[in-house]
């Protein structure tokens, strides 16, 4: 796994640790095979993001727009796009994918919510994903 985080997001060490742990948690849970990239970015346009995130089909690469978003929301987007990565790896991500509704989006939305909750429940310290300020 390669995690790239734009410096101007100003994530503190705790947020960086939680993000890395969450991404590995998703990779194990889905499961994701082989190398992959996750980019947490501060601007949409240079990364081709039109909404909050995207998955580059065939490249095992997720890009998530993070500016002024709560960490839990950013991580939910990560899980959503990593679900598309899993769909791609098992060969069910074919043709145009709808922006809303349909099998691929519904599965990614459902799985993302599930992964956020399971991660937060897996260790008391991981509930910090829901906090906007540093607790310790």
Coordinates of C-alpha atoms in Angstrom, one line a residue:
X1 CA 0.0 0.0 0.0
X2 CA 1.2 3.5 -0.9
X3 CA -0.5 6.4 0.9
X4 CA 0.0 9.9 -0.4
X5 CA -1.3 12.8 1.6
X6 CA -1.2 16.5 0.5
X7 CA 0.9 18.4 3.1
X8 CA -1.5 21.3 3.1
X9 CA -4.3 19.2 4.5
X10 CA -2.4 19.6 7.8
X11 CA -3.3 16.2 9.2
X12 CA -1.8 15.6 12.6
X13 CA 0.2 12.4 13.4
X14 CA -2.9 10.8 15.0
X15 CA -5.0 11.4 11.9
X16 CA -2.3 10.1 9.7
X17 CA -2.0 6.9 11.8
X18 CA -5.8 6.4 11.8
X19 CA -6.0 6.9 8.0
X20 CA -3.2 4.4 7.4
X21 CA -4.7 1.8 9.8
X22 CA -8.1 2.2 8.2
X23 CA -6.8 1.7 4.7
X24 CA -5.0 -1.5 5.7
X25 CA -8.2 -2.6 7.5
X26 CA -10.2 -2.1 4.3
X27 CA -7.6 -3.9 2.3
X28 CA -7.8 -6.9 4.6
X29 CA -11.6 -6.9 4.9
X30 CA -12.5 -6.5 1.2
X31 CA -9.9 -8.1 0.4
X32 CA -7.6 -6.2 -1.9
X33 CA -4.8 -8.1 -3.6
X34 CA -1.3 -6.7 -4.5
X35 CA 0.0 -3.1 -4.5
X36 CA -2.4 -0.2 -4.5
X37 CA -2.4 3.6 -4.0
X38 CA -4.6 5.9 -2.0
X39 CA -4.2 9.7 -2.5
X40 CA -5.7 12.1 0.0
X41 CA -5.7 15.4 -1.8
X42 CA -6.6 19.1 -1.2
X43 CA -7.8 19.9 -4.7
X44 CA -10.1 18.2 -7.2
X45 CA -9.0 19.4 -10.6
X46 CA -5.4 18.2 -10.8
X47 CA -6.6 14.7 -9.8
X48 CA -9.6 14.5 -12.1
X49 CA -12.1 14.4 -9.2
X50 CA -15.5 15.8 -9.9
X51 CA -17.3 15.0 -6.7
X52 CA -15.6 13.7 -3.5
X53 CA -13.5 10.8 -4.8
X54 CA -12.6 8.5 -7.7
X55 CA -11.2 5.0 -8.4
X56 CA -9.0 4.7 -11.5
X57 CA -10.2 1.4 -13.0
X58 CA -7.4 -1.0 -13.8
X59 CA -4.8 1.1 -11.8
X60 CA -5.6 0.1 -8.2
X61 CA -5.6 3.8 -7.4
X62 CA -8.1 5.8 -5.3
X63 CA -8.1 9.6 -5.0
X64 CA -10.1 11.3 -2.3
X65 CA -10.8 15.0 -2.0
X66 CA -10.3 15.9 1.7
X67 CA -10.5 19.7 2.0
X68 CA -12.7 20.8 4.9
X69 CA -14.1 17.3 5.4
X70 CA -14.4 15.4 8.6
X71 CA -11.9 12.4 8.9
X72 CA -14.8 9.9 9.1
X73 CA -16.3 11.2 5.9
X74 CA -12.9 11.1 4.1
X75 CA -12.4 7.5 5.3
X76 CA -15.9 6.5 4.2
X77 CA -14.9 7.8 0.7
X78 CA -11.7 5.8 0.9
X79 CA -13.7 2.6 1.7
X80 CA -16.2 3.4 -1.1
X81 CA -13.5 3.7 -3.7
X82 CA -11.6 0.6 -2.3
X83 CA -14.8 -1.3 -2.7
X84 CA -14.7 -0.3 -6.4
X85 CA -11.1 -1.5 -6.4
X86 CA -12.2 -4.9 -5.1
X87 CA -15.0 -5.0 -7.7
X88 CA -12.4 -4.3 -10.4
X89 CA -10.0 -7.0 -9.1
X90 CA -12.7 -9.7 -9.1
X91 CA -13.8 -8.7 -12.5
X92 CA -17.3 -7.4 -11.9
X93 CA -16.6 -3.7 -12.6
X94 CA -17.4 -3.5 -16.3
X95 CA -18.9 -0.8 -18.5
X96 CA -20.0 2.6 -17.4
X97 CA -20.7 2.9 -13.6
X98 CA -23.6 5.0 -12.6
X99 CA -23.0 8.0 -10.3
X100 CA -25.9 7.0 -8.1
X101 CA -27.8 3.8 -7.6
X102 CA -27.2 0.5 -9.3
X103 CA -25.3 -2.5 -8.1
X104 CA -21.8 -1.1 -8.0
X105 CA -22.6 2.1 -6.2
X106 CA -25.0 0.5 -3.8
X107 CA -22.5 -2.1 -2.8
X108 CA -19.8 0.5 -2.4
X109 CA -22.0 2.7 -0.3
X110 CA -23.1 -0.1 1.9
X111 CA -19.7 -1.6 2.4
X112 CA -18.2 1.8 3.2
X113 CA -20.6 2.4 6.0
X114 CA -20.0 -1.1 7.3
X115 CA -16.2 -0.7 7.2
X116 CA -16.3 2.6 9.1
X117 CA -18.4 1.1 11.9
X118 CA -16.3 -2.1 12.2
X119 CA -13.1 -0.1 12.3
X120 CA -14.3 2.2 15.0
X121 CA -15.5 -0.8 17.1
X122 CA -12.3 -2.7 16.6
X123 CA -10.3 -0.7 19.1
X124 CA -11.4 2.1 21.5
X125 CA -8.7 4.4 20.2
X126 CA -10.1 4.1 16.7
X127 CA -13.3 5.9 17.7
X128 CA -11.2 9.0 17.3
X129 CA -12.1 9.0 13.6
X130 CA -15.4 10.6 14.7
X131 CA -13.6 13.5 16.5
X132 CA -12.7 16.8 14.9
X133 CA -10.1 17.7 17.5
X134 CA -7.1 15.8 18.9
X135 CA -8.1 14.0 22.1
X136 CA -4.7 12.8 23.3

